[in-house]
XYZ file of C-alpha atoms in Angstrom:
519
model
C -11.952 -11.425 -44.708
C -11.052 -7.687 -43.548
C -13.025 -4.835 -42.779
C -12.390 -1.588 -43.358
C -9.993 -0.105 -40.339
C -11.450 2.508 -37.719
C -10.021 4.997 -35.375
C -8.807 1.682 -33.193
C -5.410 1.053 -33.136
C -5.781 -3.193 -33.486
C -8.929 -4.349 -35.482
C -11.106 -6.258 -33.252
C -11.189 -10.249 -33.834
C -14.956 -11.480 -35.013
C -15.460 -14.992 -35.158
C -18.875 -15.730 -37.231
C -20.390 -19.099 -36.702
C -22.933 -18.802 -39.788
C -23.369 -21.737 -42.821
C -24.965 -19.077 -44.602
C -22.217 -16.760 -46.354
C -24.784 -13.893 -47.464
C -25.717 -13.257 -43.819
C -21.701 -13.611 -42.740
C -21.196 -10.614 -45.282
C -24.202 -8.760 -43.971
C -23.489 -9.084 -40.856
C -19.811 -7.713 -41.227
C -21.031 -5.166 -43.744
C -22.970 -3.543 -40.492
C -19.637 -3.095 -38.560
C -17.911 -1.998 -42.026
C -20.573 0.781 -41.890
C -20.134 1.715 -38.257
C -16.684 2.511 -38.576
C -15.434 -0.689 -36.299
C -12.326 -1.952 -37.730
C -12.005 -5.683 -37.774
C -10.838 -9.320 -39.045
C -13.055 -11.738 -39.335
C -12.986 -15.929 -39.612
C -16.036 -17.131 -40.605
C -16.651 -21.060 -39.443
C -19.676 -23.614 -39.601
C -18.577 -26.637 -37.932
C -17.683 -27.536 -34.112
C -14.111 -28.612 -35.198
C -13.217 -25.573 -37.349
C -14.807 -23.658 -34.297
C -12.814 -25.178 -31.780
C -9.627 -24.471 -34.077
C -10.740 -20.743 -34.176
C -11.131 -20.379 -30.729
C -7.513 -21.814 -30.340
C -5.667 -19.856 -32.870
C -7.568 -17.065 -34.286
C -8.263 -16.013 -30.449
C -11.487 -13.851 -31.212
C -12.356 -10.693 -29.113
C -16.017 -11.461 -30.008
C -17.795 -14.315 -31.469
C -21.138 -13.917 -33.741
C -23.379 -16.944 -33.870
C -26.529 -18.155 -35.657
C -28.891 -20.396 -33.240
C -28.633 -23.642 -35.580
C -26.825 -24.812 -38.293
C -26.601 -27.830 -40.627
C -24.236 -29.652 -38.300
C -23.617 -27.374 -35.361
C -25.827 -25.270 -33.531
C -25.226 -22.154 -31.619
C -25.945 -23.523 -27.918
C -23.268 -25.914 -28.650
C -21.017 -23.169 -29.770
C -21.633 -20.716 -26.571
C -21.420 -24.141 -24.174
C -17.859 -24.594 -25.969
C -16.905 -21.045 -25.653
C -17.630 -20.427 -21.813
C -15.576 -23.979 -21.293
C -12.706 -22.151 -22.067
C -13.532 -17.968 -21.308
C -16.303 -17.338 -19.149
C -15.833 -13.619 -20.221
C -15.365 -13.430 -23.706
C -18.642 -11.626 -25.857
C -20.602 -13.958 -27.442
C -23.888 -12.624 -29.220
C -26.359 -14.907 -31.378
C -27.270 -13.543 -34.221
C -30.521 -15.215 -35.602
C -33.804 -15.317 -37.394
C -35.320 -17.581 -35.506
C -34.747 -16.818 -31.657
C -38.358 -16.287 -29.952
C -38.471 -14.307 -26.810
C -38.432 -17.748 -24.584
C -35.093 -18.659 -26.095
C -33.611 -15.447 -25.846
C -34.256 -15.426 -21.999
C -32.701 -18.994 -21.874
C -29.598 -18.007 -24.420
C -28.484 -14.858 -21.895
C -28.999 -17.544 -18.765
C -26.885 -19.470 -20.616
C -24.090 -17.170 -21.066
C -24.817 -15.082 -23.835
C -23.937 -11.385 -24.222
C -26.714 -10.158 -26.487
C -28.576 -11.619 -29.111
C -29.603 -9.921 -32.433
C -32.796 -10.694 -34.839
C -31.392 -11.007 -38.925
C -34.724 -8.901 -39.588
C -32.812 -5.951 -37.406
C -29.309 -6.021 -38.370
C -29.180 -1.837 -37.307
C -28.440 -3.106 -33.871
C -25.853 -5.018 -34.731
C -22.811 -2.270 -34.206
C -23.268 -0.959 -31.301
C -24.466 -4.381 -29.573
C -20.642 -5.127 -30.573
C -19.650 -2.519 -29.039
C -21.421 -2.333 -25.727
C -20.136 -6.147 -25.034
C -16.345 -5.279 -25.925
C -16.815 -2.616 -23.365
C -17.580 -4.240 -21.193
C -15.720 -7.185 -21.226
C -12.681 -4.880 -21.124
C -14.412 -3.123 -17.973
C -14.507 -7.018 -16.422
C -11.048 -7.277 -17.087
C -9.878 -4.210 -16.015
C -11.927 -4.899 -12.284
C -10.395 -8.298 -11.890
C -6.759 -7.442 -12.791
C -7.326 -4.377 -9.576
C -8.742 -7.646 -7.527
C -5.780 -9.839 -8.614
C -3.486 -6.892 -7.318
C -5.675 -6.273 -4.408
C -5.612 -9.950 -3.533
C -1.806 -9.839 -4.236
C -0.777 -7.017 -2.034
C -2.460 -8.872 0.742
C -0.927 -11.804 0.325
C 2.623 -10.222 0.726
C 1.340 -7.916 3.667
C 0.426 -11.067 5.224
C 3.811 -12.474 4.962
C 5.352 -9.040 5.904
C 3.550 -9.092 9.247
C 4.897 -12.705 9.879
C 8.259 -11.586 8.726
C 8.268 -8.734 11.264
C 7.891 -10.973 14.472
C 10.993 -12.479 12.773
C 12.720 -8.931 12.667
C 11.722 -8.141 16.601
C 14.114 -10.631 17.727
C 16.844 -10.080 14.836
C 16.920 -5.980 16.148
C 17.453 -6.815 19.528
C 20.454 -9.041 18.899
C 22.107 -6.706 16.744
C 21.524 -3.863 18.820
C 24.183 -4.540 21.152
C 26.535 -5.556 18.196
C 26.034 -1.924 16.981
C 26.721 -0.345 19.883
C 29.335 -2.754 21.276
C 31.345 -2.558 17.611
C 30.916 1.292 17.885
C 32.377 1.335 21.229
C 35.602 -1.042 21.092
C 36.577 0.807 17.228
C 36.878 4.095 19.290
C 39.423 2.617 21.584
C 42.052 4.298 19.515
C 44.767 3.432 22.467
C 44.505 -0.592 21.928
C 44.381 -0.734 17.646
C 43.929 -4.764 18.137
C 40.283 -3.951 19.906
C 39.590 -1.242 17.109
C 39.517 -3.570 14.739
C 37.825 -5.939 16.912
C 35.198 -3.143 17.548
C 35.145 -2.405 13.514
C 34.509 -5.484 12.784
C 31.734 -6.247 14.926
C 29.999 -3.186 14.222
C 30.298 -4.411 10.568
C 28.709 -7.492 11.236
C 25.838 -5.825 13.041
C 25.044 -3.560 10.028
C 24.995 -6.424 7.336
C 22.800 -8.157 10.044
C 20.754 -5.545 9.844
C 21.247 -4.778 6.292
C 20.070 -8.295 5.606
C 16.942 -7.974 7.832
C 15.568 -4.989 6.007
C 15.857 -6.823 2.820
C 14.109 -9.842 4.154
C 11.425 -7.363 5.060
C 11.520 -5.415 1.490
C 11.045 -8.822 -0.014
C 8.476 -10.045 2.058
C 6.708 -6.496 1.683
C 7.339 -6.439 -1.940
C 8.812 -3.064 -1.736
C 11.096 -1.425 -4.188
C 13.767 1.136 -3.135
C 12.949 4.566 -3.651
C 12.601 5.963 -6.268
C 11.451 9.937 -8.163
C 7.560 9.352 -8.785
C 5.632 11.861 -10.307
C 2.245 12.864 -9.251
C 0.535 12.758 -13.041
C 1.934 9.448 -13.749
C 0.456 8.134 -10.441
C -2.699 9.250 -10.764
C -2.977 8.118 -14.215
C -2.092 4.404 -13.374
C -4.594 4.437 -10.825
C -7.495 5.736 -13.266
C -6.505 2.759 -15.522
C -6.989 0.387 -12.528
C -9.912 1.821 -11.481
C -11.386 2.121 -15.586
C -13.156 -1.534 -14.784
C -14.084 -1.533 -10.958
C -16.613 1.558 -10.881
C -20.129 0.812 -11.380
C -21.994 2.929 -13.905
C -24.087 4.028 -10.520
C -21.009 5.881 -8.829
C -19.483 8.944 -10.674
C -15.542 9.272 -10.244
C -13.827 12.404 -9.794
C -10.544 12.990 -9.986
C -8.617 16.426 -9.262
C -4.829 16.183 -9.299
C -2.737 19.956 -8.377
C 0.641 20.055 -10.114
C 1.115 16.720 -12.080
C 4.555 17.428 -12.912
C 5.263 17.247 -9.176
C 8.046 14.791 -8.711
C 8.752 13.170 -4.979
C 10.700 10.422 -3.545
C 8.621 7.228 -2.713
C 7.704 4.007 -3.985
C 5.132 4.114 -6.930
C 4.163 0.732 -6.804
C 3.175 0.619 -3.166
C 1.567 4.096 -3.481
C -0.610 3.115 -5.806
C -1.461 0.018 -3.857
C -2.270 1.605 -0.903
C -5.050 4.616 -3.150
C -5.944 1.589 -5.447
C -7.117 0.024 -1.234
C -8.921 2.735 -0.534
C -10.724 3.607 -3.577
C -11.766 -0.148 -3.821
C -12.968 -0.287 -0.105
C -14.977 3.471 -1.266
C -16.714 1.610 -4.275
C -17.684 -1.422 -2.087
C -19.439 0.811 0.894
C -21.370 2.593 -1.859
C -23.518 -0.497 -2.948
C -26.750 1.983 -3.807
C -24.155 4.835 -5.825
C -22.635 7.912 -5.406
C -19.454 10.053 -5.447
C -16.290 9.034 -5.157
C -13.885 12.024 -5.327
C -10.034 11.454 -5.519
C -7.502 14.486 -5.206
C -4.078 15.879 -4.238
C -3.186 19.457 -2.832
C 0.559 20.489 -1.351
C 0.284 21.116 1.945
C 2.236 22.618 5.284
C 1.629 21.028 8.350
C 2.705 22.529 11.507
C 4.267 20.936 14.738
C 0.705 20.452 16.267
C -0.441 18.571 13.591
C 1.469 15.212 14.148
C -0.550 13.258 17.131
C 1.700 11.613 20.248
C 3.238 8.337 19.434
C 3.841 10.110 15.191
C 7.295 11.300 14.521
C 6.847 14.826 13.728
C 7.587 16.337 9.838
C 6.563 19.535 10.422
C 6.913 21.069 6.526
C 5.785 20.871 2.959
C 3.229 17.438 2.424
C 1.522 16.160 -0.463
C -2.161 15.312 0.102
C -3.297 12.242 -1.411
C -7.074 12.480 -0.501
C -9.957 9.690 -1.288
C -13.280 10.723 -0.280
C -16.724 9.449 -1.205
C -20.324 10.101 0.092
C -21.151 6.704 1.221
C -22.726 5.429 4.302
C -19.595 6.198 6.931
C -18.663 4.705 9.246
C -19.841 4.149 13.035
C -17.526 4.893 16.142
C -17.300 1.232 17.048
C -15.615 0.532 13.589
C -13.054 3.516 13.644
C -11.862 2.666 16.880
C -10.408 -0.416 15.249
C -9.942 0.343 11.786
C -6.429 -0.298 11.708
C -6.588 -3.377 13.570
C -4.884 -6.066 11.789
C -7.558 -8.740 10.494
C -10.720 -6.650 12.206
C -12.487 -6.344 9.156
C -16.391 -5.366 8.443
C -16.240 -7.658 4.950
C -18.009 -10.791 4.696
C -14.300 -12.146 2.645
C -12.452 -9.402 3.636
C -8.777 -9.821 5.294
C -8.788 -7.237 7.724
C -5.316 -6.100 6.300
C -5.721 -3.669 3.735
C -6.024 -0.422 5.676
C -2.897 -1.919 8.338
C -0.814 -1.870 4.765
C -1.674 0.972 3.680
C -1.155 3.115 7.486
C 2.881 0.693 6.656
C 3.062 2.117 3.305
C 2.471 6.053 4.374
C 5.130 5.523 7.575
C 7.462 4.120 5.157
C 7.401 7.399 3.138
C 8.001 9.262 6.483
C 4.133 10.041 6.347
C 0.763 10.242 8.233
C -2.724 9.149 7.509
C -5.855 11.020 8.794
C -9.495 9.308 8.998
C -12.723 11.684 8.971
C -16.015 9.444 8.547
C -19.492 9.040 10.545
C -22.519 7.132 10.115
C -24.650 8.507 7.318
C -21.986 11.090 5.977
C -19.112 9.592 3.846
C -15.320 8.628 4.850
C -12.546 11.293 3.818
C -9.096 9.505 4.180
C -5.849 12.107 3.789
C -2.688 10.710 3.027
C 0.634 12.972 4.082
C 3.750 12.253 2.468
C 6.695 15.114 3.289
C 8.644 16.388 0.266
C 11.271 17.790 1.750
C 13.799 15.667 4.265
C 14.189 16.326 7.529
C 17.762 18.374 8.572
C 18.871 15.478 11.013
C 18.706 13.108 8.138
C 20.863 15.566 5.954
C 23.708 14.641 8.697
C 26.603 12.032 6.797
C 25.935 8.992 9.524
C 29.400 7.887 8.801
C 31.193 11.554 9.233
C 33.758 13.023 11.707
C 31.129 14.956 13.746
C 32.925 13.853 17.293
C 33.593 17.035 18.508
C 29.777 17.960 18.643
C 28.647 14.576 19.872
C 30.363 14.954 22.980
C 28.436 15.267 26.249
C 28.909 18.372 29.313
C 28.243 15.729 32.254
C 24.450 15.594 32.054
C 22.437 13.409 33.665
C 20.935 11.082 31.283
C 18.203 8.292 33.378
C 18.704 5.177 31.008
C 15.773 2.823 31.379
C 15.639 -0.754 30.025
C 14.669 -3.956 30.424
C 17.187 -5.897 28.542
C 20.304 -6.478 30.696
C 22.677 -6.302 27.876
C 21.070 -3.569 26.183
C 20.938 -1.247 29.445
C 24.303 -1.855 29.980
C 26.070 -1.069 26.678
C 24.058 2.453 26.428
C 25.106 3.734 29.783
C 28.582 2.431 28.971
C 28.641 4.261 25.639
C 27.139 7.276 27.623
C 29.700 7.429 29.886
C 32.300 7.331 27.489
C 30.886 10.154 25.348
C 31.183 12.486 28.434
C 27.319 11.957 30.299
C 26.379 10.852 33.978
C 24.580 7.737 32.486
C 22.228 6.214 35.268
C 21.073 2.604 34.477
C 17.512 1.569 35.834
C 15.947 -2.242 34.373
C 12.494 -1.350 34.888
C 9.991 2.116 35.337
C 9.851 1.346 38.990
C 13.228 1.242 39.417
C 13.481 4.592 37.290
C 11.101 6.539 39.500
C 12.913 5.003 42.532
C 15.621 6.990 41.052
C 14.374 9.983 40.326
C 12.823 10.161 44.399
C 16.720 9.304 45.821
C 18.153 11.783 43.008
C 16.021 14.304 41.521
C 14.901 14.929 37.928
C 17.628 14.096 35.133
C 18.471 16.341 32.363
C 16.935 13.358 30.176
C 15.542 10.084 29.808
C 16.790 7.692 27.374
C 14.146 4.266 27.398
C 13.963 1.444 25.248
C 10.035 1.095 24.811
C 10.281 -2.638 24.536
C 9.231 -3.197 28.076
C 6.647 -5.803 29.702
C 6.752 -5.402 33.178
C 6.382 -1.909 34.014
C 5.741 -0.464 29.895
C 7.297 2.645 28.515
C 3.803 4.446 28.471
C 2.968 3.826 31.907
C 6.483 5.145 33.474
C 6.344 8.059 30.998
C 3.115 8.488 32.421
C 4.357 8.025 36.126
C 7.717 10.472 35.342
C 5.309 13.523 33.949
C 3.184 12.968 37.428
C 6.476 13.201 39.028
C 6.904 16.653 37.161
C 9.481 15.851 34.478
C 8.866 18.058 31.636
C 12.721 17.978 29.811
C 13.450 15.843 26.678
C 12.845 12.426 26.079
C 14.785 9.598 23.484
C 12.346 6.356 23.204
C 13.886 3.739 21.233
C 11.607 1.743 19.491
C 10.116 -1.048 16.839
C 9.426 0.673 13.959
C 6.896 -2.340 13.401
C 5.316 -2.281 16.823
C 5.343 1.452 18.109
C 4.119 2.330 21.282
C 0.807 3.917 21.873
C 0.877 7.537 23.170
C -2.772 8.190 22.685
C -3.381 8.477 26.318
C -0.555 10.848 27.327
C -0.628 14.479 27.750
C 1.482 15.847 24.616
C 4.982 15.420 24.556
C 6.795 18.205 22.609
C 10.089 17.301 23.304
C 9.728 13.197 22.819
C 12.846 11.866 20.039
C 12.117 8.753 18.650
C 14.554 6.254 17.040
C 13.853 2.991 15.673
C 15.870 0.261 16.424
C 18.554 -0.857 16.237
C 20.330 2.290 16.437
C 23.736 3.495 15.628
C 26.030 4.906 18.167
C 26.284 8.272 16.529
C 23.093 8.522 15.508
C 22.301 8.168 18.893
C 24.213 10.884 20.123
C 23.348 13.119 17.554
C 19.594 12.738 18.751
C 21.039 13.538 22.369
C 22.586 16.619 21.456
C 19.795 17.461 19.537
C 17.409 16.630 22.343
C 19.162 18.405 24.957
C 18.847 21.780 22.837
C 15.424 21.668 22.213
C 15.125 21.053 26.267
C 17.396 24.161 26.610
């Protein structure tokens, strides 16, 4: 039995349980008239039902309260068995008000009296909409359940990495230094091979990490088509008592970045925005280019000073106290009764990895604004060719460079490769032993420090070498999955950092680079 077709591009499924074919035509007559296109399977039994259910696969099912050898109760019980979602309306001229209350406890959608079939239509309608709106909310729960689950395993997975950098740290530099011993060609190769070893160590790490992550690689994404998948996933999840808004600036912009974990990471914060506004209200999400000056970027941020998209979420919800800022990016501090505590720590991962910076404005009783910066231009040091013939520029003009470090092997490799790049490398295992230094010696031209250290940390001897009255450059060489927190330091304008492990040259480019910005 067919309907005639609407605007809809697939006619909707109707399955009629109804012994009485006058009432299954009148019934389908009503969504002729409204304009709903549809097939319909028209059944009377609980086998023929069951056989419906199975392999017609109904969007909607139509049922009369009892029948000669079925009855309707049986028919919903049977349905929600199998789809606790699916519409299911009874359609009856016998259904007192009692029963109607107990059908709907039961499970049922709607239910329509024979004597008012006018209803009928748009009582089809209403449920199909909102069935889809169910689905459409629990597939952007299933992905927000699912991007926890692998940021979870990416945070065990980078305790793994910790360890795997600092072994191949000194391969890199160790391979980097024997293949430049151009008088013995037997330890060139040596050194060439080592160094290769050390980069598909560390080749092999950041894949272990993309996996765990599930990351892509990078990739053009364009702002429209962004925004657009993350209306669709948020179509289902916003209650008719919160109004949307969403203002996007240049939709054709194109950038490079990872769609999927974009959208994860606005698809986070929109769904934390719905939650907080239990009672309603206004959630407002929009993008503006942007260029953000040096004194932007806070300490402990590696500075993009330049052209930024804005990817802003704000709503007017209840805010959020000081108490709860202070740790908002605390991994597993979270202010949900089933909450993880890990969405906002993946989303602060999935800005950094884009080279970005995320910004937090909220209080109690006015709203939470966050701003998302991701750079669309790339940075001049990065245009460099890491594998060129820039030797001539690397080399050093005998200054003194203060290497601090913890790690015996470590320290001594990078004063090693100092020295043979043309510095006055001075090697100090601890921030004590650094400012000892600096009282026999003087101030160097720079510090080089690995911020991996326990005893005496980076923060507190770059604290201790600023009292001292150092004010040059400084290279830090660091985790990029545990940085180190430069909240409490004065600003540092002339503070490189590199994530490790670290390349020779690359190194020694950020010297160079360093030492002219100290000039």
């Amino acid at each position: 039995m067919h309907g005639a077709h609407g605007s809809d591009t697939r006619p909707i499924r109707v399955l009629l349980v109804e012994d009485n074919r006058n009432d299954a035509e009148l019934a389908l007559v009503e969504l002729d008239d409204d304009g709903l296109a549809h097939e319909a399977r028209v059944v009377d039994e609980e086998e023929a039902y069951l056989v419906a259910l199975r392999e017609f696969v109904p969007d909607i099912v139509l049922s009369d309260l009892s029948l000669p050898s079925f009855s309707g109760q049986r028919a919903l019980e049977l349905l929600r068995q199998r789809d606790p979602d699916l519409p299911f309306i009874f359609v009856s001229a016998t259904l007192g008000e009692e029963a109607a209350i107990a059908a709907l406890r039961n499970g049922a959608t709607d239910y329509i009296l024979k004597q008012n079939p006018a209803r009928l239509a748009s009582a089809v309608r209403r449920a199909l909409a909102e069935a889809a709106e169910r689905r459409a909310s629990q597939r952007a729960q299933a992905e927000l359940i699912r991007a926890q689950r692998f940021e979870s395993l990416a945070m065990l997975a980078g305790g793994l990495s910790h360890d795997l950098r600092n072994l191949l740290q000194p391969l890199l530099l160790a391979g980097d230094s024997l293949r430049d011993r151009a008088d013995d060609p037997q330890l060139a190769r040596l050194g060439e091979l080592v160094r290769d070893c050390g980069k598909r160590g560390l080749d092999m790490v950041q894949s272990m990490l993309s996996f765990a992550r599930g990351a892509r690689r990078a990739e053009q994404v364009r702002l429209g088509a962004l925004m657009d998948a993350l209306g669709l996933l948020l179509q289902g999840s916003v209650p008719r008592a919160i109004r949307m808004e969403m203002a996007v600036d240049a939709p054709e912009l194109a950038f490079a970045g990872n769609h999927t974990e974009l959208q994860q990471c606005l698809l986070n914060l929109c769904l934390n925005a719905i939650q907080a506004m239990s009672e309603g209200g206004e959630l407002r999400i929009e993008t503006a280019q942007q260029r953000l000056d040096p004194e932007f970027f806070l300490p402990g941020e590696e500075p993009h000073p330049g052209r930024h998209l804005r990817l802003s979420v704000v709503d007017n919800g209840p805010g959020m106290s000081r108490e709860v800022l202070a740790r908002l990016f605390e991994p597993f501090f979270t202010t949900k009764e089933n909450g993880t505590g890990l969405g906002l720590v993946s989303c602060r991962r999935i800005v950094a990895s884009h080279g970005g910076v995320m910004r937090v404005d909220s209080a109690s009783g006015r709203g939470t604004r966050f701003d998302l910066y991701i750079p669309l231009q790339e940075l001049a040091a990065d245009a460099v060719d890491a594998n060129g013939d820039d030797s001539d520029s690397l080399e050093g003009a005998a200054e003194q460079v203060l290497v601090v470090a913890e790690a015996a092997s470590q320290l001594s490799l990078l004063t090693d490769t100092l020295d043979a790049w043309g510095y006055q490398a001075h090697a100090s295992q601890s921030g004590t032993a650094a400012l000892q230094w600096i009282g026999a010696h003087g101030l160097p031209d720079l510090v080089l420090m690995d911020a991996d250290m326990n005893l005496f940390t980076a923060v507190r001897t770059l604290g201790a070498l600023i009292e001292q009255g150092y004010d040059s450059a400084v290279v830090m060489l660091i985790r990029p999955d545990a940085p180190p927190h430069l909240d409490e330091l004065p600003p540092l304008p002339r503070l490189h950092v590199l994530d490790k492990p670290v390349t020779t040259r690359k190194l020694l480019r950020t010297l160079r680079l360093a030492l002219v910005s100290a000039a």
